[in-house]
Tab-separated table of C-alpha atoms and ligand atoms in Angstrom:
chain	number	residue	atom	x	y	z
A	1	MET	CA	15.170	-8.409	6.662
A	2	SER	CA	14.619	-9.320	3.048
A	3	LEU	CA	16.722	-7.862	0.255
A	4	VAL	CA	17.066	-4.114	-0.212
A	5	TYR	CA	17.481	-2.249	-3.493
A	6	LEU	CA	20.578	-0.113	-4.019
A	7	ASN	CA	21.582	1.375	-7.376
A	8	GLY	CA	20.262	-1.406	-9.569
A	9	GLU	CA	20.976	-4.339	-7.253
A	10	PHE	CA	18.855	-6.383	-4.860
A	11	ILE	CA	21.175	-7.296	-1.992
A	12	PRO	CA	21.116	-8.191	1.720
A	13	PRO	CA	21.004	-5.034	3.909
A	14	ASP	CA	24.439	-5.671	5.400
A	15	GLN	CA	25.946	-5.667	1.926
A	16	ALA	CA	24.272	-2.410	0.901
A	17	LYS	CA	26.994	0.238	1.206
A	18	VAL	CA	26.994	3.933	0.313
A	19	SER	CA	30.050	6.181	0.014
A	20	VAL	CA	30.850	8.547	2.901
A	21	PHE	CA	30.954	11.236	0.187
A	22	ASP	CA	27.335	10.624	-0.764
A	23	ARG	CA	25.633	14.025	-0.751
A	24	GLY	CA	22.776	12.515	1.224
A	25	PHE	CA	25.246	11.777	4.039
A	26	ILE	CA	27.184	15.043	3.709
A	27	PHE	CA	24.397	17.566	2.999
A	28	GLY	CA	21.074	15.762	3.369
A	29	ASP	CA	20.800	16.468	-0.372
A	30	GLY	CA	17.991	14.136	-1.361
A	31	VAL	CA	14.312	13.278	-1.173
A	32	TYR	CA	12.279	10.270	-0.083
A	33	GLU	CA	8.859	8.611	-0.110
A	34	VAL	CA	7.012	6.121	2.083
A	35	ILE	CA	4.319	4.043	0.379
A	36	PRO	CA	1.968	1.815	2.373
A	37	VAL	CA	1.165	-1.618	0.943
A	38	PHE	CA	-2.065	-3.474	1.772
A	39	GLY	CA	-2.843	-7.005	0.660
A	40	GLY	CA	0.255	-6.833	-1.542
A	41	ARG	CA	-1.035	-3.725	-3.375
A	42	MET	CA	0.718	-0.353	-3.165
A	43	PHE	CA	-1.785	2.167	-1.823
A	44	ARG	CA	-2.115	5.420	-3.803
A	45	LEU	CA	1.087	4.639	-5.712
A	46	PRO	CA	0.425	7.217	-8.472
A	47	HIS	CA	-0.030	9.922	-5.803
A	48	HIS	CA	3.240	8.975	-4.099
A	49	LEU	CA	5.100	8.926	-7.414
A	50	ALA	CA	3.608	12.315	-8.354
A	51	ARG	CA	4.765	13.768	-5.027
A	52	LEU	CA	8.203	12.209	-5.592
A	53	GLU	CA	8.335	13.861	-9.010
A	54	ALA	CA	7.460	17.230	-7.432
A	55	SER	CA	10.130	16.811	-4.723
A	56	LEU	CA	12.740	15.850	-7.332
A	57	ALA	CA	11.811	18.800	-9.558
A	58	ALA	CA	12.063	21.159	-6.566
A	59	ILE	CA	15.672	20.083	-5.939
A	60	GLN	CA	16.500	19.913	-9.666
A	61	LEU	CA	17.113	16.196	-9.754
A	62	ARG	CA	15.909	14.116	-12.676
A	63	ASN	CA	13.728	11.132	-11.800
A	64	PRO	CA	16.133	8.197	-12.290
A	65	HIS	CA	13.304	5.756	-13.105
A	66	THR	CA	10.106	5.537	-15.089
A	67	VAL	CA	6.856	4.603	-13.335
A	68	ARG	CA	7.227	1.124	-14.820
A	69	GLN	CA	10.765	0.766	-13.430
A	70	TRP	CA	9.694	1.958	-9.956
A	71	ASN	CA	6.849	-0.534	-10.076
A	72	ASP	CA	9.232	-3.351	-10.939
A	73	ILE	CA	11.642	-2.404	-8.122
A	74	PHE	CA	8.869	-2.228	-5.525
A	75	THR	CA	7.209	-5.427	-6.752
A	76	ARG	CA	10.469	-7.278	-6.403
A	77	LEU	CA	11.076	-5.860	-2.911
A	78	LEU	CA	7.591	-6.960	-1.895
A	79	ALA	CA	7.787	-10.446	-3.394
A	80	ASN	CA	7.728	-13.198	-0.743
A	81	ASN	CA	6.559	-10.754	1.925
A	82	GLY	CA	2.994	-12.116	2.009
A	83	THR	CA	-0.134	-10.040	2.386
A	84	ALA	CA	0.505	-8.426	5.795
A	85	ASP	CA	0.690	-4.620	5.743
A	86	GLN	CA	4.046	-3.320	4.533
A	87	SER	CA	5.648	-0.037	3.703
A	88	VAL	CA	8.114	0.738	0.964
A	89	TYR	CA	10.721	3.385	1.751
A	90	LEU	CA	12.633	4.939	-1.120
A	91	GLN	CA	15.313	7.575	-1.090
A	92	ILE	CA	17.178	9.346	-3.882
A	93	THR	CA	20.222	11.494	-3.218
A	94	ARG	CA	22.164	13.625	-5.669
A	95	GLY	CA	25.009	11.088	-5.582
A	96	VAL	CA	28.683	10.907	-4.673
A	97	ALA	CA	31.176	13.749	-5.255
A	98	ALA	CA	33.920	15.724	-3.495
A	99	ARG	CA	32.302	17.945	-0.877
A	100	ASP	CA	31.149	21.175	-2.474
A	101	HIS	CA	27.760	22.818	-2.035
A	102	ALA	CA	27.321	23.479	-5.769
A	103	PHE	CA	25.747	20.653	-7.802
A	104	PRO	CA	28.563	18.506	-9.221
A	105	PRO	CA	28.232	17.931	-12.988
A	106	ASN	CA	27.663	14.439	-14.396
A	107	ILE	CA	27.075	12.353	-11.299
A	108	SER	CA	24.518	9.591	-10.913
A	109	PRO	CA	21.993	9.723	-8.110
A	110	THR	CA	22.054	7.147	-5.319
A	111	VAL	CA	18.807	5.177	-5.264
A	112	PHE	CA	17.871	3.116	-2.227
A	113	ALA	CA	14.627	1.311	-1.385
A	114	TYR	CA	13.416	-1.337	1.022
A	115	ALA	CA	10.184	-2.853	2.304
A	116	SER	CA	9.326	-3.420	5.968
A	117	PRO	CA	6.283	-4.516	7.986
A	118	LEU	CA	3.778	-1.814	8.865
A	119	ASN	CA	2.026	-1.946	12.241
A	120	TYR	CA	-0.899	0.400	12.709
A	121	PRO	CA	-2.000	1.624	16.131
A	122	PRO	CA	-4.274	-1.037	17.709
A	123	ALA	CA	-7.943	-0.290	18.465
A	124	GLU	CA	-7.198	0.427	22.146
A	125	GLN	CA	-4.729	3.123	21.178
A	126	LEU	CA	-7.230	4.641	18.757
A	127	ALA	CA	-9.855	4.784	21.488
A	128	LYS	CA	-7.413	6.338	23.935
A	129	GLY	CA	-5.752	8.623	21.407
A	130	ALA	CA	-2.304	10.125	21.625
A	131	ALA	CA	-0.811	13.081	23.460
A	132	ALA	CA	0.805	15.974	21.597
A	133	ILE	CA	2.638	19.159	22.437
A	134	THR	CA	2.583	22.388	20.480
A	135	ALA	CA	5.903	23.802	19.321
A	136	ALA	CA	7.107	26.685	17.183
A	137	ASP	CA	7.541	25.536	13.585
A	138	ASN	CA	11.230	26.351	13.226
A	139	ARG	CA	11.679	24.468	9.941
A	140	TRP	CA	12.515	26.084	6.613
A	141	GLN	CA	10.122	27.546	4.027
A	142	ARG	CA	9.946	24.516	1.709
A	143	CYS	CA	8.208	21.962	3.906
A	144	ASP	CA	6.312	20.846	0.777
A	145	ILE	CA	9.483	19.060	-0.409
A	146	LYS	CA	9.804	15.568	1.068
A	147	SER	CA	13.448	16.212	1.915
A	148	ILE	CA	15.638	13.684	3.725
A	149	ALA	CA	17.077	16.662	5.680
A	150	LEU	CA	14.819	16.153	8.695
A	151	LEU	CA	16.892	17.531	11.557
A	152	ALA	CA	14.258	20.076	12.629
A	153	ASN	CA	11.530	17.402	12.462
A	154	VAL	CA	13.698	14.978	14.443
A	155	LEU	CA	14.367	17.558	17.182
A	156	LEU	CA	10.681	18.529	17.353
A	157	ARG	CA	9.511	14.916	17.581
A	158	GLN	CA	12.145	14.254	20.271
A	159	GLN	CA	10.926	17.293	22.220
A	160	ALA	CA	7.430	15.726	22.168
A	161	ILE	CA	8.745	12.328	23.298
A	162	GLU	CA	10.697	13.877	26.169
A	163	GLN	CA	7.464	15.502	27.346
A	164	GLY	CA	5.631	12.187	27.271
A	165	ALA	CA	3.804	12.968	24.005
A	166	ALA	CA	3.730	11.251	20.616
A	167	GLU	CA	3.749	14.239	18.282
A	168	ALA	CA	4.568	17.940	18.100
A	169	VAL	CA	1.852	20.073	16.488
A	170	LEU	CA	3.678	22.940	14.821
A	171	VAL	CA	2.652	26.582	14.836
A	172	ARG	CA	3.968	29.307	12.532
A	173	ASP	CA	2.841	32.933	12.781
A	174	GLY	CA	-0.071	31.946	15.003
A	175	LEU	CA	-1.327	29.295	12.537
A	176	MET	CA	-1.099	25.540	12.884
A	177	THR	CA	0.954	24.013	10.060
A	178	GLU	CA	1.326	20.238	10.560
A	179	GLY	CA	2.923	17.660	12.848
A	180	ALA	CA	6.644	16.819	12.975
A	181	ALA	CA	5.831	13.757	10.823
A	182	SER	CA	2.104	14.046	10.107
A	183	ASN	CA	-0.663	16.332	8.891
A	184	ILE	CA	-3.194	17.625	11.394
A	185	PHE	CA	-6.987	17.921	11.225
A	186	ILE	CA	-9.280	19.584	13.734
A	187	VAL	CA	-13.016	19.103	14.212
A	188	SER	CA	-14.959	22.180	15.210
A	189	GLY	CA	-18.669	21.465	15.696
A	190	ASP	CA	-19.568	19.290	12.692
A	191	ARG	CA	-16.838	20.748	10.508
A	192	VAL	CA	-13.550	19.009	9.723
A	193	ILE	CA	-10.729	21.474	9.042
A	194	THR	CA	-7.146	21.052	7.862
A	195	PRO	CA	-4.698	23.760	6.771
A	196	PRO	CA	-4.459	24.430	3.014
A	197	LYS	CA	-1.485	23.155	1.055
A	198	GLY	CA	1.438	25.512	0.541
A	199	PRO	CA	5.143	25.826	1.304
A	200	TYR	CA	4.707	25.230	5.047
A	201	ILE	CA	3.231	21.728	4.946
A	202	LEU	CA	3.933	18.443	3.242
A	203	PRO	CA	1.046	17.555	0.901
A	204	GLY	CA	0.242	14.335	2.752
A	205	ILE	CA	-1.243	11.502	0.727
A	206	THR	CA	-3.289	10.380	3.751
A	207	ARG	CA	-4.458	13.986	4.290
A	208	ASP	CA	-5.667	14.207	0.695
A	209	LEU	CA	-7.497	10.902	0.943
A	210	VAL	CA	-9.218	11.908	4.190
A	211	VAL	CA	-10.413	15.142	2.506
A	212	GLU	CA	-11.543	13.150	-0.563
A	213	ILE	CA	-13.434	10.585	1.511
A	214	ALA	CA	-15.075	13.292	3.658
A	215	HIS	CA	-16.275	15.142	0.543
A	216	PHE	CA	-17.534	11.939	-1.062
A	217	HIS	CA	-19.676	11.243	2.003
A	218	ASP	CA	-20.954	14.847	2.302
A	219	ILE	CA	-19.041	15.525	5.495
A	220	ASP	CA	-18.352	19.230	5.903
A	221	CYS	CA	-14.586	19.326	5.360
A	222	VAL	CA	-12.631	22.462	4.478
A	223	GLU	CA	-9.018	23.356	3.834
A	224	GLN	CA	-8.498	26.641	5.622
A	225	PRO	CA	-5.991	28.254	7.997
A	226	VAL	CA	-6.259	27.031	11.586
A	227	PRO	CA	-5.332	29.674	14.187
A	228	ILE	CA	-3.799	28.304	17.379
A	229	GLY	CA	-6.980	29.356	19.253
A	230	SER	CA	-9.088	27.048	17.030
A	231	LEU	CA	-6.713	24.184	17.757
A	232	ARG	CA	-7.068	24.790	21.492
A	233	SER	CA	-10.876	24.917	21.348
A	234	ALA	CA	-11.330	22.021	18.872
A	235	ASN	CA	-13.693	19.149	19.739
A	236	GLU	CA	-11.330	16.696	18.096
A	237	VAL	CA	-7.803	16.750	16.705
A	238	TRP	CA	-6.334	14.030	14.456
A	239	MET	CA	-2.931	13.347	13.015
A	240	THR	CA	-2.642	11.598	9.642
A	241	SER	CA	0.227	9.819	7.912
A	242	SER	CA	0.882	6.723	5.850
A	243	THR	CA	2.309	4.947	8.889
A	244	LYS	CA	-0.310	6.073	11.484
A	245	GLU	CA	-3.399	6.433	9.244
A	246	ILE	CA	-5.764	8.648	11.259
A	247	LEU	CA	-4.903	8.821	14.938
A	248	PRO	CA	-6.859	10.940	17.443
A	249	ILE	CA	-4.854	13.412	19.511
A	250	THR	CA	-6.705	13.525	22.810
A	251	ARG	CA	-4.334	15.687	24.891
A	252	ILE	CA	-2.444	18.787	23.821
A	253	ASP	CA	0.067	20.439	26.146
A	254	GLY	CA	-1.302	18.395	29.043
A	255	ARG	CA	-4.940	19.494	28.536
A	256	PRO	CA	-7.705	17.253	27.148
A	257	VAL	CA	-8.962	17.825	23.596
A	258	GLY	CA	-12.788	17.935	23.810
A	259	ASP	CA	-13.702	15.284	26.365
A	260	GLY	CA	-10.233	13.713	26.071
A	261	LYS	CA	-11.460	10.639	24.152
A	262	GLN	CA	-11.679	9.498	20.533
A	263	GLY	CA	-14.489	11.647	19.102
A	264	PRO	CA	-17.560	10.660	17.034
A	265	MET	CA	-16.245	12.286	13.836
A	266	HIS	CA	-13.058	10.265	14.114
A	267	VAL	CA	-15.074	7.075	14.549
A	268	ARG	CA	-17.055	7.926	11.397
A	269	VAL	CA	-14.175	9.027	9.167
A	270	PHE	CA	-11.880	6.244	10.352
A	271	ALA	CA	-14.553	3.642	9.467
A	272	LEU	CA	-15.007	5.191	5.998
A	273	TYR	CA	-11.231	5.173	5.521
A	274	GLN	CA	-11.066	1.474	6.471
A	275	GLN	CA	-13.942	0.727	4.055
A	276	TYR	CA	-12.005	2.456	1.277
A	277	LYS	CA	-8.892	0.456	2.144
A	278	GLN	CA	-10.807	-2.826	2.050
A	279	ALA	CA	-12.292	-1.900	-1.333
A	280	PHE	CA	-8.736	-1.152	-2.520
A	281	ILE	CA	-7.491	-4.532	-1.285
A	282	ARG	CA	-10.350	-6.182	-3.209
A	283	GLY	CA	-9.296	-4.220	-6.294
A	284	GLU	CA	-12.563	-2.224	-6.467
A	285	VAL	CA	-10.906	1.183	-6.193
A	286	GLU	CA	-7.507	2.440	-7.266
B	301	PMP	N1	3.954	15.893	7.175
B	301	PMP	C1	5.206	15.463	7.455
B	301	PMP	C2	6.225	16.450	7.920
B	301	PMP	C3	5.532	14.104	7.314
B	301	PMP	O1	6.766	13.671	7.571
B	301	PMP	C4	4.521	13.184	6.904
B	301	PMP	C5	4.774	11.715	6.785
B	301	PMP	N2	6.010	11.346	6.421
B	301	PMP	C6	3.246	13.682	6.621
B	301	PMP	C7	3.004	15.039	6.755
B	301	PMP	C8	2.138	12.761	6.160
B	301	PMP	O2	2.293	12.402	4.818
B	301	PMP	P1	1.693	11.019	4.246
B	301	PMP	O3	0.261	11.002	4.594
B	301	PMP	O4	1.938	11.104	2.789
B	301	PMP	O5	2.448	9.917	4.926
């Protein structure tokens, strides 16, 4: 792997060391971001940095870097990595201090970032789609914060894997929230529906772009609550994330979604999304 960034230094991964008293390690006290990079350009960077700012504000941590400084760090991490798809991971924890729940005064945050290759699902997998399970959303009430404390998400995703599925679609009070590591869309007739933003979902950057693209192309797309019954009777279900883009879910809890194949609305929206991405790579859109 190329160099990673840790607290001001660009160093080989095996030399990047963090204290065992780092509050990220002890408490999961930190936030993170994942930014996809296409053709050497960071996709929706301002949106990711705005979400980072919101996550930091929610945990009362000052952003350690300006936009310019973040840009410089990422650019350096991406240098020499060519034009193949990449992702940049960045994580900020509250820093190192004797173990005590209360915020320690006057400590510096730990800042870590690295770039790695990004491999999207191949066309065959898109056509086939993925399997999902439904599971009770047993996470906390601030799922809008991109917290590094992901134990509930890890257990839910593992539950899906152990049942031969790729994702857990989460349900709280009879309403679908999101996936263990993705946002979820359903298609009902000609209407594309995704749950509204709020404390129970992460405001996904891919989710927002899918909504934006749908609106731009006059596709009927609404942000409204999705009862579990609507999920079960949907013609199509998709999961979205920076690392999966838009992936059809074609089986839920062992039963086919619609006819069990990638649906026509997915074909349409996925193509529009790819067009947007290509225009971004050419520098025609931001
Ligand atoms: N929800 C959760 C819980 C996630 O972990 C992710 C991806 N990390 C998403 C939604 C999708 O967000 P994005 O499109 O910004 O990757």
